[in-house]
Short mmCIF file of C-alpha atoms in Angstrom, two decimals:
data_model
loop_
_atom_site.label_atom_id
_atom_site.label_comp_id
_atom_site.label_asym_id
_atom_site.label_seq_id
_atom_site.Cartn_x
_atom_site.Cartn_y
_atom_site.Cartn_z
CA UNK T 1 12.90 -32.23 5.94
CA UNK T 2 10.36 -29.09 5.61
CA UNK T 3 11.75 -25.83 6.22
CA UNK T 4 10.39 -23.77 9.38
CA UNK T 5 8.31 -21.02 8.59
CA UNK T 6 8.38 -17.93 10.89
CA UNK T 7 5.70 -15.31 10.95
CA UNK T 8 6.68 -11.71 11.73
CA UNK T 9 4.06 -9.19 12.74
CA UNK T 10 4.97 -5.35 13.74
CA UNK T 11 1.98 -4.14 16.19
CA UNK T 12 1.36 -0.68 17.71
CA UNK T 13 -2.03 -0.79 19.82
CA UNK T 14 -3.61 -3.49 17.62
CA UNK T 15 -5.47 -5.59 19.99
CA UNK T 16 -8.37 -4.99 18.04
CA UNK T 17 -6.68 -7.02 14.86
CA UNK T 18 -4.74 -9.37 16.04
CA UNK T 19 -6.78 -12.27 16.84
CA UNK T 20 -7.68 -12.28 13.45
CA UNK T 21 -4.25 -12.53 11.91
CA UNK T 22 -3.12 -14.83 14.49
CA UNK T 23 -5.75 -17.05 13.94
CA UNK T 24 -5.22 -17.06 10.49
CA UNK T 25 -1.32 -18.42 10.67
CA UNK T 26 -1.51 -20.48 13.71
CA UNK T 27 -1.75 -23.78 11.74
CA UNK T 28 1.01 -22.25 9.22
CA UNK T 29 3.75 -21.01 11.46
CA UNK T 30 6.51 -22.76 13.24
CA UNK T 31 7.29 -19.35 14.99
CA UNK T 32 4.97 -16.34 15.32
CA UNK T 33 7.32 -13.33 16.38
CA UNK T 34 5.73 -10.07 17.49
CA UNK T 35 7.45 -6.54 16.87
CA UNK T 36 5.66 -4.48 19.38
CA UNK T 37 6.45 -0.71 18.74
CA UNK T 38 5.57 0.81 22.25
CA UNK T 39 1.66 -0.41 22.46
CA UNK T 40 -0.29 1.14 25.09
CA UNK T 41 -3.16 -1.14 24.89
CA UNK T 42 -3.20 -5.23 25.24
CA UNK T 43 -1.59 -6.03 22.09
CA UNK T 44 1.12 -7.83 23.72
CA UNK T 45 -0.96 -9.99 26.19
CA UNK T 46 -3.09 -10.72 23.16
CA UNK T 47 -0.04 -11.63 21.19
CA UNK T 48 1.05 -14.07 24.42
CA UNK T 49 -2.35 -16.26 24.43
CA UNK T 50 -1.63 -17.11 20.88
CA UNK T 51 1.85 -18.46 21.85
CA UNK T 52 3.70 -15.79 19.71
CA UNK T 53 7.24 -14.51 20.93
CA UNK T 54 7.20 -10.68 21.56
CA UNK T 55 10.22 -8.70 21.06
CA UNK T 56 9.89 -4.74 21.78
CA UNK T 57 11.11 -1.85 19.55
CA UNK T 58 11.29 1.63 19.94
CA UNK T 59 8.92 4.36 18.40
CA UNK T 60 9.07 5.10 14.97
CA UNK T 61 6.53 6.54 12.72
CA UNK T 62 6.80 3.98 9.84
CA UNK T 63 7.29 0.09 9.51
CA UNK T 64 10.20 -0.95 7.24
CA UNK T 65 12.94 -0.75 9.43
CA UNK T 66 11.11 -2.25 12.15
CA UNK T 67 10.40 -5.24 9.72
CA UNK T 68 14.61 -5.55 9.21
CA UNK T 69 14.63 -6.03 13.09
CA UNK T 70 11.61 -8.44 13.13
CA UNK T 71 13.21 -10.86 10.12
CA UNK T 72 16.76 -10.39 11.57
CA UNK T 73 15.35 -12.18 15.02
CA UNK T 74 13.22 -14.69 13.28
CA UNK T 75 14.59 -18.45 13.63
CA UNK T 76 12.53 -19.73 10.44
CA UNK T 77 14.11 -20.91 7.08
CA UNK T 78 10.96 -19.23 5.41
CA UNK T 79 10.06 -15.62 6.62
CA UNK T 80 6.28 -14.43 6.08
CA UNK T 81 5.65 -10.65 6.86
CA UNK T 82 2.22 -9.47 7.85
CA UNK T 83 0.95 -6.06 8.93
CA UNK T 84 -1.83 -6.71 11.88
CA UNK T 85 -4.96 -5.79 9.71
CA UNK T 86 -3.97 -8.78 7.18
CA UNK T 87 -4.93 -12.07 7.29
CA UNK T 88 -3.88 -15.46 5.77
CA UNK T 89 -6.91 -17.18 3.77
CA UNK T 90 -7.17 -20.96 4.05
CA UNK T 91 -5.77 -21.74 0.30
CA UNK T 92 -2.41 -19.38 0.65
CA UNK T 93 -1.83 -20.94 4.15
CA UNK T 94 -1.76 -24.17 2.13
CA UNK T 95 0.08 -23.02 -0.69
CA UNK T 96 2.70 -21.67 1.54
CA UNK T 97 3.23 -24.43 3.63
CA UNK T 98 3.29 -26.75 0.36
CA UNK T 99 6.33 -24.33 -0.73
CA UNK T 100 8.31 -24.67 2.34
CA UNK T 101 7.35 -28.54 2.61
CA UNK T 102 9.04 -28.83 -1.25
CA UNK T 103 10.41 -26.02 -2.62
CA UNK T 104 10.11 -25.63 -6.22
CA UNK T 105 13.13 -26.50 -8.39
CA UNK T 106 15.44 -23.60 -9.52
CA UNK T 107 16.92 -20.33 -7.44
CA UNK T 108 13.21 -18.89 -6.19
CA UNK T 109 13.53 -17.25 -3.15
CA UNK T 110 10.93 -14.95 -2.62
CA UNK T 111 7.21 -14.63 -3.79
CA UNK T 112 5.15 -11.48 -4.42
CA UNK T 113 1.65 -12.48 -3.19
CA UNK T 114 -1.54 -10.75 -4.05
CA UNK T 115 -3.41 -8.85 -1.62
CA UNK T 116 -6.99 -8.23 -1.60
CA UNK T 117 -7.74 -4.87 0.55
CA UNK T 118 -11.05 -4.09 2.00
CA UNK T 119 -11.21 -0.59 2.22
CA UNK T 120 -14.77 1.03 3.98
CA UNK T 121 -16.23 -2.25 3.91
CA UNK T 122 -15.84 -3.24 0.11
CA UNK T 123 -13.24 -5.27 -1.95
CA UNK T 124 -11.44 -2.66 -3.97
CA UNK T 125 -10.54 -3.96 -7.32
CA UNK T 126 -9.58 -0.76 -9.24
CA UNK T 127 -7.58 2.22 -8.09
CA UNK T 128 -4.53 0.35 -8.81
CA UNK T 129 -5.41 -1.68 -5.70
CA UNK T 130 -5.72 -5.11 -7.26
CA UNK T 131 -3.75 -7.58 -7.27
CA UNK T 132 -1.37 -4.86 -5.27
CA UNK T 133 1.16 -7.56 -5.07
CA UNK T 134 3.59 -7.35 -2.40
CA UNK T 135 6.62 -9.54 -1.40
CA UNK T 136 5.85 -10.98 1.74
CA UNK T 137 7.37 -14.85 1.80
CA UNK T 138 10.87 -15.15 1.41
CA UNK T 139 14.08 -17.00 2.54
CA UNK T 140 15.69 -15.59 5.36
CA UNK T 141 18.61 -13.56 4.74
CA UNK T 142 17.21 -12.69 0.80
CA UNK T 143 15.29 -9.22 1.68
CA UNK T 144 16.02 -5.82 3.20
CA UNK T 145 14.10 -2.94 3.62
CA UNK T 146 15.10 0.53 2.97
CA UNK T 147 14.34 3.42 4.97
CA UNK T 148 11.78 4.94 2.77
CA UNK T 149 7.99 4.50 3.56
CA UNK T 150 6.12 2.09 1.25
CA UNK T 151 8.74 0.67 -0.46
CA UNK T 152 9.08 -3.04 -1.52
CA UNK T 153 12.50 -4.79 0.06
CA UNK T 154 15.60 -4.97 -2.14
CA UNK T 155 15.84 -8.77 -2.52
CA UNK T 156 18.57 -11.37 -3.34
CA UNK T 157 18.00 -14.27 -5.83
CA UNK T 158 14.96 -14.77 -8.15
CA UNK T 159 11.20 -14.48 -7.20
CA UNK T 160 8.16 -15.51 -8.65
CA UNK T 161 4.60 -13.64 -8.84
CA UNK T 162 1.59 -15.91 -7.43
CA UNK T 163 -1.53 -16.02 -9.45
CA UNK T 164 -3.80 -12.85 -9.22
CA UNK T 165 -6.50 -15.14 -7.64
CA UNK T 166 -8.23 -13.69 -4.17
CA UNK T 167 -8.20 -17.45 -3.07
CA UNK T 168 -4.52 -16.89 -2.43
CA UNK T 169 -4.38 -13.66 -1.38
CA UNK T 170 -3.23 -11.78 1.44
CA UNK T 171 -6.75 -10.30 2.92
CA UNK T 172 -6.15 -6.75 4.05
CA UNK T 173 -8.94 -4.79 6.29
CA UNK T 174 -7.54 -1.34 5.18
CA UNK T 175 -9.53 1.81 6.05
CA UNK T 176 -12.55 0.78 8.08
CA UNK T 177 -13.43 4.51 8.87
CA UNK T 178 -12.51 7.97 7.77
CA UNK T 179 -10.70 9.10 10.68
CA UNK T 180 -8.37 6.18 10.08
CA UNK T 181 -7.82 6.92 6.81
CA UNK T 182 -7.02 10.85 7.95
CA UNK T 183 -4.47 9.49 10.84
CA UNK T 184 -2.92 7.42 8.24
CA UNK T 185 -2.68 10.40 5.72
CA UNK T 186 -1.21 12.85 8.17
CA UNK T 187 1.41 10.01 9.23
CA UNK T 188 2.28 9.58 5.59
CA UNK T 189 2.43 13.01 4.79
CA UNK T 190 5.16 13.56 7.58
CA UNK T 191 7.37 10.93 6.57
CA UNK T 192 7.05 11.97 2.85
CA UNK T 193 7.45 15.40 3.76
CA UNK T 194 10.52 14.82 5.50
CA UNK T 195 11.85 12.75 2.65
CA UNK T 196 10.95 15.41 -0.04
CA UNK T 197 12.99 18.09 1.96
CA UNK T 198 16.13 15.78 2.51
CA UNK T 199 16.12 15.50 -1.63
CA UNK T 200 15.99 19.14 -1.74
CA UNK T 201 12.33 19.72 -2.99
CA UNK T 202 11.32 23.43 -3.10
CA UNK T 203 7.73 23.89 -2.70
CA UNK T 204 5.76 25.38 -5.93
CA UNK T 205 2.14 26.46 -5.68
CA UNK T 206 1.60 24.46 -8.78
CA UNK T 207 2.17 21.32 -7.59
CA UNK T 208 -1.24 21.64 -5.05
CA UNK T 209 -2.87 21.39 -8.30
CA UNK T 210 -0.83 19.32 -10.62
CA UNK T 211 -0.11 16.45 -7.96
CA UNK T 212 -2.91 15.62 -6.19
CA UNK T 213 -5.14 15.85 -9.52
CA UNK T 214 -2.66 13.73 -11.35
CA UNK T 215 -2.86 11.16 -8.09
CA UNK T 216 -6.88 11.29 -8.68
CA UNK T 217 -6.51 10.90 -12.26
CA UNK T 218 -4.08 8.13 -12.04
CA UNK T 219 -6.31 6.11 -9.43
CA UNK T 220 -9.88 7.09 -11.03
CA UNK T 221 -9.17 6.47 -14.73
CA UNK T 222 -5.86 4.83 -15.43
CA UNK T 223 -6.41 2.60 -12.39
CA UNK T 224 -10.38 2.27 -13.30
CA UNK T 225 -11.64 3.43 -9.80
CA UNK T 226 -14.66 4.49 -11.55
CA UNK T 227 -15.49 0.36 -11.58
CA UNK T 228 -15.48 0.43 -7.74
CA UNK T 229 -18.77 3.05 -7.73
CA UNK T 230 -18.79 5.54 -5.08
CA UNK T 231 -16.10 3.91 -3.18
CA UNK T 232 -13.65 4.45 -6.16
CA UNK T 233 -14.61 8.34 -6.45
CA UNK T 234 -14.09 8.54 -2.78
CA UNK T 235 -10.96 6.99 -2.43
CA UNK T 236 -9.55 8.58 -5.80
CA UNK T 237 -10.38 11.92 -4.07
CA UNK T 238 -9.23 11.22 -0.66
CA UNK T 239 -5.65 9.85 -2.11
CA UNK T 240 -5.49 13.10 -3.96
CA UNK T 241 -6.02 14.95 -0.66
CA UNK T 242 -3.07 12.87 1.03
CA UNK T 243 -0.96 14.36 -1.67
CA UNK T 244 -2.40 18.19 -0.77
CA UNK T 245 -0.98 17.28 2.90
CA UNK T 246 2.11 16.30 1.88
CA UNK T 247 2.64 19.56 -0.06
CA UNK T 248 1.46 21.72 2.70
CA UNK T 249 3.55 20.20 5.03
CA UNK T 250 6.66 21.10 2.91
CA UNK T 251 5.43 24.54 2.62
CA UNK T 252 4.72 24.75 6.60
CA UNK T 253 8.19 23.55 7.19
CA UNK T 254 9.85 26.01 4.49
CA UNK T 255 8.04 28.89 6.67
CA UNK T 256 4.78 29.15 4.97
CA UNK T 257 6.61 31.92 2.48
CA UNK T 258 3.71 33.92 0.89
CA UNK T 259 3.32 33.74 -2.95
CA UNK T 260 0.82 35.85 -4.99
CA UNK T 261 -1.23 34.08 -7.44
CA UNK T 262 -2.89 35.90 -10.09
CA UNK T 263 -6.37 34.33 -11.35
CA UNK T 264 -4.45 34.27 -14.73
CA UNK T 265 -1.95 31.91 -13.31
CA UNK T 266 -4.33 29.92 -11.78
CA UNK T 267 -6.57 30.08 -14.70
CA UNK T 268 -3.42 28.48 -16.91
CA UNK T 269 -3.13 25.65 -14.14
CA UNK T 270 -6.96 25.09 -14.68
CA UNK T 271 -6.89 24.77 -18.20
CA UNK T 272 -3.88 22.32 -18.01
CA UNK T 273 -5.94 19.88 -15.63
CA UNK T 274 -9.19 20.61 -17.50
CA UNK T 275 -7.51 19.24 -20.41
CA UNK T 276 -5.71 15.94 -18.59
CA UNK T 277 -8.93 15.05 -17.37
CA UNK T 278 -10.51 15.31 -20.94
CA UNK T 279 -7.99 12.92 -22.17
CA UNK T 280 -8.31 10.29 -19.49
CA UNK T 281 -12.16 10.66 -19.48
CA UNK T 282 -12.18 9.97 -23.14
CA UNK T 283 -9.70 7.28 -23.33
CA UNK T 284 -12.03 5.45 -20.41
CA UNK T 285 -14.99 6.04 -22.35
CA UNK T 286 -13.92 4.84 -25.28
CA UNK T 287 -13.16 1.32 -23.92
CA UNK T 288 -16.89 0.96 -23.09
CA UNK T 289 -18.19 2.31 -26.38
CA UNK T 290 -19.81 0.16 -29.07
CA UNK T 291 -21.03 2.87 -31.51
CA UNK T 292 -18.37 3.61 -34.22
CA UNK T 293 -19.43 7.26 -34.43
CA UNK T 294 -19.32 8.12 -31.03
CA UNK T 295 -15.90 5.73 -30.63
CA UNK T 296 -14.55 8.14 -33.36
CA UNK T 297 -15.76 11.56 -31.68
CA UNK T 298 -14.10 10.54 -28.32
CA UNK T 299 -10.75 9.46 -29.96
CA UNK T 300 -10.89 12.76 -31.50
CA UNK T 301 -11.25 14.39 -28.10
CA UNK T 302 -8.49 12.42 -26.64
CA UNK T 303 -6.05 13.38 -29.42
CA UNK T 304 -6.79 16.91 -29.08
CA UNK T 305 -6.49 16.62 -25.41
CA UNK T 306 -3.07 14.95 -25.47
#
């Protein structure tokens, strides 16, 4: 006998996206459960038109605790957790259906699914955005999210990664405007700021250079964001800016304490940042270089910058 599948989606003012995600799972789900977080638009009405069961949850500015509540209310043997701006591809739909019908041998209780992020109208394959595995399909009772933002759930049992193939990926229609990114960054900064303060972090001005710049380097060079062209450059800079927001919110919460910064101190930080930049630029260029002399020169620069 095939196991039942519940699809759990959290919503807050998501009427724009709901028809797309609900249409993509209507042939997969035995139950569609919407956990609505005080929507002021027509999200609830749209969900009900698709036959979804809707339950309410008080407002909270990040989704992890709400997911725990939704999963606890689901009736299915297998749970698929989605965001309202996501969509299940036809091949993924068939794959999940087959798993529920005839589970794999062994103790597999959950699956990490690749996620195809569409940002500003383009599939982003660099910047650590692909395959962007997310644990979203699991047996009921095997997953619990902590109270931290953007953390994967703690799992019981053994898991399996699906192949990094766009045909079996969750399609994520992420930021479609700069405004949406800024709204997310501000909300994310509030949550991160609270977590840092709770853990005893004290604002240091040097972090305003180190952490955002480190985030950019990680995305653009280590994550090969440069392969995504202008999208990759813009995203790397925007994600660095998101780190700036986190830090200045900590500074704000700690009273905007004044601090003198000499040009010499700033120069020291800038030199360190430039050295790190030179290392990652040389490291990335080495991978594209066929000329042995130029490759040797770049390796020397990388070594001197390490």
